[in-house]
Amino acid sequence: MAGHAKLLLYIVVVDESGASSFRYTRSLLHSTLQLMGCKPRHAFEISRRVFDVVRGDPAEMEMLMAMSQGKRGVQRYELPDAATSPRQFQFELYKRRTTVLIPRDLFLHLVCQALALYKYLAPNQRNHLTLACRIRERKESVTVLLCGTSGCGKSTLSTLLGSRLGITTVVSTDSIRHMMRSFVDEKENPLLWASTYHAGECLDPVAVSEAKARRKAKKRSGVSSNSGMDYEGSGDKVEGKPIGKKQMAIEGYKAQSEMVIDSLDRLITAWEDRKESVVVEGVHLSLNFVMGLMKKHPSIIPFMIYISNEGKHTERFAVRAKYMTLDPTKNKYVKYINNIRTIQEYLCSRADKYLVPKRL
């Protein structure tokens, strides 16, 4: 009986087929409950109650076993028939004292019952718990994307979010860009070596204007980009209107983001193959490209992070300067604050268009 396991450290959840199982500790169950949305304090108390019930009153466990409709109930860890050595036997004996086996249906019922005591009564509560368990057991994965411009708090939030959800892999798109820079010289690709907020300075305004004019011409004529008609090679010169500084800042940002997104796409593919959950943050997560990634990777959940108050946004850049100043001559972020705010406006408009959740 479970009551004999005086020192319960592990609950081994066994699938119905018996082909696979997963070992939960209290801290791991605590993390799983937070992943499904429980408050940290409630997750701690619920995980403690689950272990107390499994370890505690045999009568209560008999009732729960009856609810499992004749299926296997809680079982003790069985010693192997032949131990390889006295040391191995002592280890197996320790596991017998600290481990119980429980069917998955009974485990889910027990946890949902504890959740109900703390008013977690969502209609799909059991489904949420099942999904959280699958993610924690690395049978499924989730990729959280935190989009936003420079200085809005993405890095801080990604670290806190990873800690809260129990996700150990947190990646910045800046690190991907830094890795790409090691393969190309600055003179060969100045766009890659520029910061996103002044990447537009590396582009030719005339070429950008003509490219935008060609895209508009295609749109008006109803010709898609892969239809086979080439406006560039047609011999007809398409002249566009002069582009302002704000639009050039956006075009430079989009051009650099496109370069980084290709590498990120391959990384997400590898993470999904390994069933590894990850939090990705970075300014290069342009919503247009994120929508393309979501079509290929169902594990992606995007969020848009922004700061509405320009004054507060500017003040955040003081700590990034060498001399803790807001002087534009000594703080490059303040110098390019107009470009940064322009990029944020662009991202917010894209988020509204694609119904991506936004957070201040």
Short mmCIF file of C-alpha atoms in Angstrom, two decimals:
data_model
loop_
_atom_site.label_atom_id
_atom_site.label_comp_id
_atom_site.label_asym_id
_atom_site.label_seq_id
_atom_site.Cartn_x
_atom_site.Cartn_y
_atom_site.Cartn_z
CA MET A 1 0.00 0.00 0.00
CA ALA A 2 0.96 3.61 -0.51
CA GLY A 3 0.79 4.13 3.24
CA HIS A 4 3.94 2.06 3.64
CA ALA A 5 5.98 4.62 1.65
CA LYS A 6 6.81 6.80 4.63
CA LEU A 7 9.42 8.77 2.69
CA LEU A 8 7.74 9.44 -0.67
CA LEU A 9 10.08 11.29 -3.04
CA TYR A 10 8.98 10.02 -6.44
CA ILE A 11 5.66 9.29 -8.13
CA VAL A 12 6.15 7.23 -11.29
CA VAL A 13 3.22 7.90 -13.64
CA VAL A 14 2.62 4.85 -15.85
CA ASP A 15 0.73 5.13 -19.15
CA GLU A 16 -2.26 2.86 -19.74
CA SER A 17 -0.33 0.65 -22.14
CA GLY A 18 2.49 0.31 -19.62
CA ALA A 19 5.02 0.97 -22.38
CA SER A 20 6.22 4.27 -20.95
CA SER A 21 6.37 6.08 -17.64
CA PHE A 22 7.66 9.33 -16.16
CA ARG A 23 8.97 10.07 -12.68
CA TYR A 24 7.64 13.17 -10.91
CA THR A 25 9.18 14.82 -7.88
CA ARG A 26 7.36 17.50 -5.92
CA SER A 27 9.42 20.26 -7.52
CA LEU A 28 8.77 18.87 -11.01
CA LEU A 29 5.03 18.67 -10.36
CA HIS A 30 5.21 22.21 -8.95
CA SER A 31 6.85 23.39 -12.19
CA THR A 32 4.26 21.54 -14.30
CA LEU A 33 1.40 23.23 -12.45
CA GLN A 34 2.98 26.65 -13.02
CA LEU A 35 3.29 25.82 -16.71
CA MET A 36 -0.47 25.27 -16.92
CA GLY A 37 -1.12 28.64 -15.23
CA CYS A 38 -1.20 28.09 -11.47
CA LYS A 39 0.17 30.75 -9.15
CA PRO A 40 3.52 29.73 -7.62
CA ARG A 41 2.10 29.58 -4.08
CA HIS A 42 -0.85 27.47 -5.18
CA ALA A 43 1.37 25.19 -7.26
CA PHE A 44 3.55 24.54 -4.22
CA GLU A 45 0.57 23.69 -2.00
CA ILE A 46 -1.17 21.55 -4.64
CA SER A 47 1.97 19.51 -5.33
CA ARG A 48 2.43 18.98 -1.60
CA ARG A 49 -1.17 17.83 -1.22
CA VAL A 50 -0.85 15.34 -4.08
CA PHE A 51 2.21 13.74 -2.50
CA ASP A 52 0.58 13.77 0.94
CA VAL A 53 -2.52 11.99 -0.37
CA VAL A 54 -0.48 9.32 -2.16
CA ARG A 55 1.70 8.80 0.91
CA GLY A 56 -0.99 9.23 3.52
CA ASP A 57 -4.42 7.83 4.37
CA PRO A 58 -4.89 4.32 2.87
CA ALA A 59 -8.68 4.66 3.02
CA GLU A 60 -8.59 7.79 0.88
CA MET A 61 -6.38 6.05 -1.64
CA GLU A 62 -8.72 3.05 -1.74
CA MET A 63 -11.53 5.42 -2.69
CA LEU A 64 -9.42 6.97 -5.45
CA MET A 65 -8.46 3.53 -6.71
CA ALA A 66 -12.15 2.66 -6.92
CA MET A 67 -12.65 5.74 -9.12
CA SER A 68 -10.13 4.30 -11.56
CA GLN A 69 -12.89 1.83 -12.60
CA GLY A 70 -11.10 -1.39 -11.83
CA LYS A 71 -7.80 -0.39 -13.36
CA ARG A 72 -4.50 -0.72 -11.58
CA GLY A 73 -4.18 1.42 -8.51
CA VAL A 74 -1.18 2.73 -6.63
CA GLN A 75 1.65 0.22 -6.52
CA ARG A 76 4.95 0.03 -4.75
CA TYR A 77 8.20 -0.16 -6.64
CA GLU A 78 9.12 -3.85 -7.02
CA LEU A 79 12.62 -5.10 -6.34
CA PRO A 80 14.34 -6.90 -9.23
CA ASP A 81 14.56 -10.68 -8.99
CA ALA A 82 18.35 -10.67 -8.77
CA ALA A 83 20.47 -7.73 -7.68
CA THR A 84 23.82 -7.43 -9.42
CA SER A 85 25.64 -6.45 -6.24
CA PRO A 86 24.96 -5.56 -2.59
CA ARG A 87 25.42 -1.91 -3.48
CA GLN A 88 22.87 -2.18 -6.27
CA PHE A 89 20.48 -3.99 -3.93
CA GLN A 90 20.70 -1.13 -1.40
CA PHE A 91 19.89 1.35 -4.16
CA GLU A 92 16.89 -0.71 -5.30
CA LEU A 93 15.73 -0.96 -1.69
CA TYR A 94 15.96 2.83 -1.39
CA LYS A 95 13.85 3.26 -4.53
CA ARG A 96 11.27 0.86 -3.08
CA ARG A 97 10.99 2.98 0.06
CA THR A 98 10.74 6.32 -1.79
CA THR A 99 8.82 5.48 -4.98
CA VAL A 100 5.25 4.54 -5.86
CA LEU A 101 3.75 3.75 -9.27
CA ILE A 102 0.41 5.23 -10.25
CA PRO A 103 -1.68 4.98 -13.47
CA ARG A 104 -1.86 8.19 -15.49
CA ASP A 105 -5.66 8.47 -15.31
CA LEU A 106 -5.57 8.22 -11.53
CA PHE A 107 -2.70 10.71 -11.35
CA LEU A 108 -4.60 13.25 -13.48
CA HIS A 109 -7.75 12.73 -11.40
CA LEU A 110 -5.81 13.25 -8.18
CA VAL A 111 -4.16 16.46 -9.40
CA CYS A 112 -7.42 17.87 -10.82
CA GLN A 113 -9.12 17.16 -7.49
CA ALA A 114 -6.40 19.15 -5.71
CA LEU A 115 -6.70 21.95 -8.30
CA ALA A 116 -10.43 22.21 -7.60
CA LEU A 117 -9.73 22.92 -3.93
CA TYR A 118 -7.92 26.11 -5.02
CA LYS A 119 -10.71 27.17 -7.41
CA TYR A 120 -8.98 26.08 -10.62
CA LEU A 121 -12.19 24.94 -12.28
CA ALA A 122 -11.74 25.69 -16.00
CA PRO A 123 -13.93 23.56 -18.32
CA ASN A 124 -10.83 22.09 -20.00
CA GLN A 125 -8.75 21.85 -16.82
CA ARG A 126 -7.85 18.18 -17.36
CA ASN A 127 -6.81 18.85 -20.97
CA HIS A 128 -4.61 21.74 -19.83
CA LEU A 129 -2.97 19.51 -17.23
CA THR A 130 -2.44 16.74 -19.78
CA LEU A 131 -0.78 19.16 -22.20
CA ALA A 132 1.44 20.60 -19.46
CA CYS A 133 2.51 17.06 -18.52
CA ARG A 134 3.30 16.21 -22.13
CA ILE A 135 5.46 19.33 -22.44
CA ARG A 136 7.25 18.60 -19.18
CA GLU A 137 7.79 14.97 -20.22
CA ARG A 138 9.16 16.18 -23.58
CA LYS A 139 6.46 14.51 -25.62
CA GLU A 140 5.47 17.95 -26.92
CA SER A 141 7.28 21.29 -27.07
CA VAL A 142 6.39 24.98 -27.05
CA THR A 143 8.30 27.90 -28.57
CA VAL A 144 7.46 31.29 -27.04
CA LEU A 145 8.46 34.30 -29.17
CA LEU A 146 8.76 37.71 -27.47
CA CYS A 147 8.74 40.36 -30.19
CA GLY A 148 9.56 44.02 -29.62
CA THR A 149 12.04 46.78 -30.30
CA SER A 150 15.17 47.74 -28.36
CA GLY A 151 14.81 48.62 -24.68
CA CYS A 152 11.26 47.38 -24.07
CA GLY A 153 12.23 44.68 -21.55
CA LYS A 154 12.24 41.54 -23.69
CA SER A 155 15.45 40.10 -22.19
CA THR A 156 14.28 40.60 -18.60
CA LEU A 157 10.85 39.18 -19.34
CA SER A 158 12.24 36.16 -21.21
CA THR A 159 14.40 35.20 -18.21
CA LEU A 160 11.48 35.56 -15.79
CA LEU A 161 9.14 33.68 -18.12
CA GLY A 162 11.60 30.83 -18.59
CA SER A 163 12.02 30.54 -14.82
CA ARG A 164 8.26 30.64 -14.22
CA LEU A 165 7.46 28.03 -16.87
CA GLY A 166 10.43 25.78 -16.13
CA ILE A 167 11.94 26.36 -19.58
CA THR A 168 15.73 26.26 -19.36
CA THR A 169 16.54 27.34 -22.94
CA VAL A 170 16.29 31.11 -23.49
CA VAL A 171 17.72 32.46 -26.76
CA SER A 172 18.16 36.00 -28.08
CA THR A 173 18.11 36.76 -31.79
CA ASP A 174 21.07 39.06 -31.11
CA SER A 175 23.14 35.95 -30.36
CA ILE A 176 22.08 34.47 -33.70
CA ARG A 177 23.13 37.68 -35.47
CA HIS A 178 26.45 37.67 -33.58
CA MET A 179 27.07 34.09 -34.71
CA MET A 180 26.32 35.03 -38.33
CA ARG A 181 28.78 37.93 -38.15
CA SER A 182 31.63 35.50 -37.53
CA PHE A 183 31.17 34.14 -41.06
CA VAL A 184 31.20 37.43 -42.95
CA ASP A 185 33.31 40.58 -42.90
CA GLU A 186 31.76 43.95 -42.10
CA LYS A 187 32.84 45.33 -45.48
CA GLU A 188 31.16 42.44 -47.29
CA ASN A 189 27.85 42.78 -45.45
CA PRO A 190 27.52 46.09 -43.57
CA LEU A 191 23.78 45.50 -43.11
CA LEU A 192 24.41 42.48 -40.88
CA TRP A 193 26.92 44.40 -38.76
CA ALA A 194 24.63 47.40 -38.22
CA SER A 195 22.12 47.69 -35.37
CA THR A 196 18.49 47.28 -36.36
CA TYR A 197 17.64 50.91 -35.58
CA HIS A 198 20.15 52.32 -38.08
CA ALA A 199 20.35 49.43 -40.56
CA GLY A 200 18.50 51.63 -43.05
CA GLU A 201 21.68 53.67 -43.48
CA CYS A 202 23.23 50.64 -45.22
CA LEU A 203 20.53 50.57 -47.91
CA ASP A 204 20.34 52.53 -51.16
CA PRO A 205 17.24 54.77 -50.97
CA VAL A 206 16.83 54.74 -54.76
CA ALA A 207 16.95 50.94 -54.94
CA VAL A 208 14.51 50.64 -52.04
CA SER A 209 12.15 53.12 -53.70
CA GLU A 210 12.23 51.24 -56.99
CA ALA A 211 11.67 47.89 -55.26
CA LYS A 212 8.63 49.26 -53.42
CA ALA A 213 7.27 50.68 -56.67
CA ARG A 214 7.65 47.30 -58.38
CA ARG A 215 5.81 45.58 -55.53
CA LYS A 216 2.97 48.08 -55.79
CA ALA A 217 2.81 47.56 -59.55
CA LYS A 218 2.56 43.80 -59.07
CA LYS A 219 -0.17 44.28 -56.49
CA ARG A 220 -2.20 46.55 -58.75
CA SER A 221 -1.95 44.13 -61.66
CA GLY A 222 -2.79 41.13 -59.48
CA VAL A 223 0.51 39.37 -60.22
CA SER A 224 1.94 37.28 -57.40
CA SER A 225 5.64 37.16 -56.64
CA ASN A 226 5.92 33.56 -57.88
CA SER A 227 3.84 33.91 -61.04
CA GLY A 228 6.87 33.87 -63.30
CA MET A 229 6.61 37.48 -64.50
CA ASP A 230 9.74 39.47 -63.69
CA TYR A 231 9.30 43.20 -63.51
CA GLU A 232 12.98 43.68 -62.80
CA GLY A 233 14.07 41.88 -65.94
CA SER A 234 11.38 43.33 -68.18
CA GLY A 235 13.50 46.29 -69.15
CA ASP A 236 10.92 48.79 -67.93
CA LYS A 237 12.36 51.11 -65.33
CA VAL A 238 9.99 51.64 -62.45
CA GLU A 239 10.50 54.88 -60.59
CA GLY A 240 9.29 55.23 -57.05
CA LYS A 241 8.64 58.16 -54.77
CA PRO A 242 11.48 59.36 -52.53
CA ILE A 243 11.53 57.52 -49.21
CA GLY A 244 11.73 59.37 -45.90
CA LYS A 245 13.96 58.58 -42.94
CA LYS A 246 11.24 56.75 -41.03
CA GLN A 247 10.47 54.42 -43.91
CA MET A 248 14.18 53.77 -44.48
CA ALA A 249 14.53 52.81 -40.80
CA ILE A 250 11.72 50.28 -41.22
CA GLU A 251 13.12 48.91 -44.48
CA GLY A 252 16.57 48.46 -42.92
CA TYR A 253 15.03 46.73 -39.93
CA LYS A 254 13.04 44.36 -42.17
CA ALA A 255 16.09 43.58 -44.31
CA GLN A 256 18.26 42.59 -41.34
CA SER A 257 15.41 40.67 -39.70
CA GLU A 258 14.94 38.58 -42.82
CA MET A 259 18.59 37.51 -42.66
CA VAL A 260 18.29 36.37 -39.03
CA ILE A 261 14.90 34.66 -39.43
CA ASP A 262 16.33 32.03 -41.81
CA SER A 263 18.77 30.82 -39.15
CA LEU A 264 16.06 30.96 -36.46
CA ASP A 265 13.81 28.81 -38.65
CA ARG A 266 16.41 26.04 -38.70
CA LEU A 267 16.94 26.28 -34.94
CA ILE A 268 13.21 25.95 -34.24
CA THR A 269 13.09 22.88 -36.47
CA ALA A 270 15.87 21.28 -34.43
CA TRP A 271 14.17 22.19 -31.13
CA GLU A 272 10.88 20.69 -32.26
CA ASP A 273 12.61 17.48 -33.37
CA ARG A 274 14.11 17.16 -29.87
CA LYS A 275 10.80 18.17 -28.21
CA GLU A 276 12.68 20.97 -26.45
CA SER A 277 10.69 23.98 -25.22
CA VAL A 278 12.36 27.36 -25.63
CA VAL A 279 11.80 31.10 -25.14
CA VAL A 280 13.12 33.30 -27.97
CA GLU A 281 13.31 37.07 -27.63
CA GLY A 282 14.65 39.68 -30.00
CA VAL A 283 14.03 42.74 -32.08
CA HIS A 284 14.44 40.69 -35.28
CA LEU A 285 11.10 38.94 -34.70
CA SER A 286 9.22 41.01 -37.26
CA LEU A 287 5.56 39.99 -37.20
CA ASN A 288 5.44 39.45 -40.97
CA PHE A 289 8.18 36.82 -40.70
CA VAL A 290 6.75 35.38 -37.47
CA MET A 291 3.48 34.63 -39.27
CA GLY A 292 5.47 32.65 -41.85
CA LEU A 293 7.22 30.72 -39.08
CA MET A 294 3.89 29.90 -37.43
CA LYS A 295 2.68 28.21 -40.61
CA LYS A 296 5.68 25.87 -40.50
CA HIS A 297 5.99 25.40 -36.73
CA PRO A 298 2.78 24.75 -34.76
CA SER A 299 4.65 25.02 -31.45
CA ILE A 300 5.11 28.81 -31.78
CA ILE A 301 3.24 31.22 -29.47
CA PRO A 302 4.07 34.91 -30.22
CA PHE A 303 3.72 37.97 -27.98
CA MET A 304 4.40 41.63 -28.72
CA ILE A 305 6.17 43.63 -25.96
CA TYR A 306 6.14 47.43 -26.14
CA ILE A 307 6.37 50.65 -24.11
CA SER A 308 3.71 53.24 -24.94
CA ASN A 309 5.33 56.15 -23.07
CA GLU A 310 8.24 57.57 -25.08
CA GLY A 311 9.75 59.31 -22.05
CA LYS A 312 9.93 56.09 -20.03
CA HIS A 313 11.28 54.26 -23.05
CA THR A 314 14.09 56.83 -23.40
CA GLU A 315 14.94 56.67 -19.68
CA ARG A 316 15.49 52.91 -19.91
CA PHE A 317 18.40 53.53 -22.26
CA ALA A 318 20.34 55.55 -19.67
CA VAL A 319 21.67 52.38 -18.02
CA ARG A 320 22.92 51.09 -21.36
CA ALA A 321 25.21 54.06 -21.96
CA LYS A 322 28.82 54.02 -20.84
CA TYR A 323 28.36 57.14 -18.72
CA MET A 324 24.73 56.63 -17.55
CA THR A 325 23.50 59.58 -19.57
CA LEU A 326 20.67 60.56 -21.89
CA ASP A 327 22.98 62.81 -23.92
CA PRO A 328 22.49 61.81 -27.60
CA THR A 329 26.18 62.46 -28.32
CA LYS A 330 27.18 59.83 -25.75
CA ASN A 331 24.23 57.43 -25.91
CA LYS A 332 23.57 55.85 -29.31
CA TYR A 333 20.15 54.56 -28.25
CA VAL A 334 18.94 58.05 -27.40
CA LYS A 335 20.47 59.32 -30.64
CA TYR A 336 18.33 56.88 -32.61
CA ILE A 337 15.26 56.95 -30.36
CA ASN A 338 13.08 58.23 -33.23
CA ASN A 339 14.04 55.22 -35.34
CA ILE A 340 13.42 52.86 -32.41
CA ARG A 341 9.97 54.33 -31.80
CA THR A 342 9.20 54.15 -35.53
CA ILE A 343 10.07 50.44 -35.57
CA GLN A 344 7.86 49.91 -32.51
CA GLU A 345 4.92 51.63 -34.21
CA TYR A 346 5.43 49.37 -37.21
CA LEU A 347 5.52 46.24 -35.03
CA CYS A 348 2.42 47.29 -33.09
CA SER A 349 0.49 47.86 -36.32
CA ARG A 350 1.51 44.39 -37.54
CA ALA A 351 0.50 42.89 -34.19
CA ASP A 352 -2.95 44.49 -34.48
CA LYS A 353 -3.29 43.22 -38.03
CA TYR A 354 -2.41 39.61 -37.14
CA LEU A 355 -4.13 39.67 -33.71
CA VAL A 356 -0.90 38.94 -31.84
CA PRO A 357 -1.29 39.58 -28.06
CA LYS A 358 0.42 42.80 -26.93
CA ARG A 359 1.82 43.49 -23.46
CA LEU A 360 2.94 46.83 -22.01
#
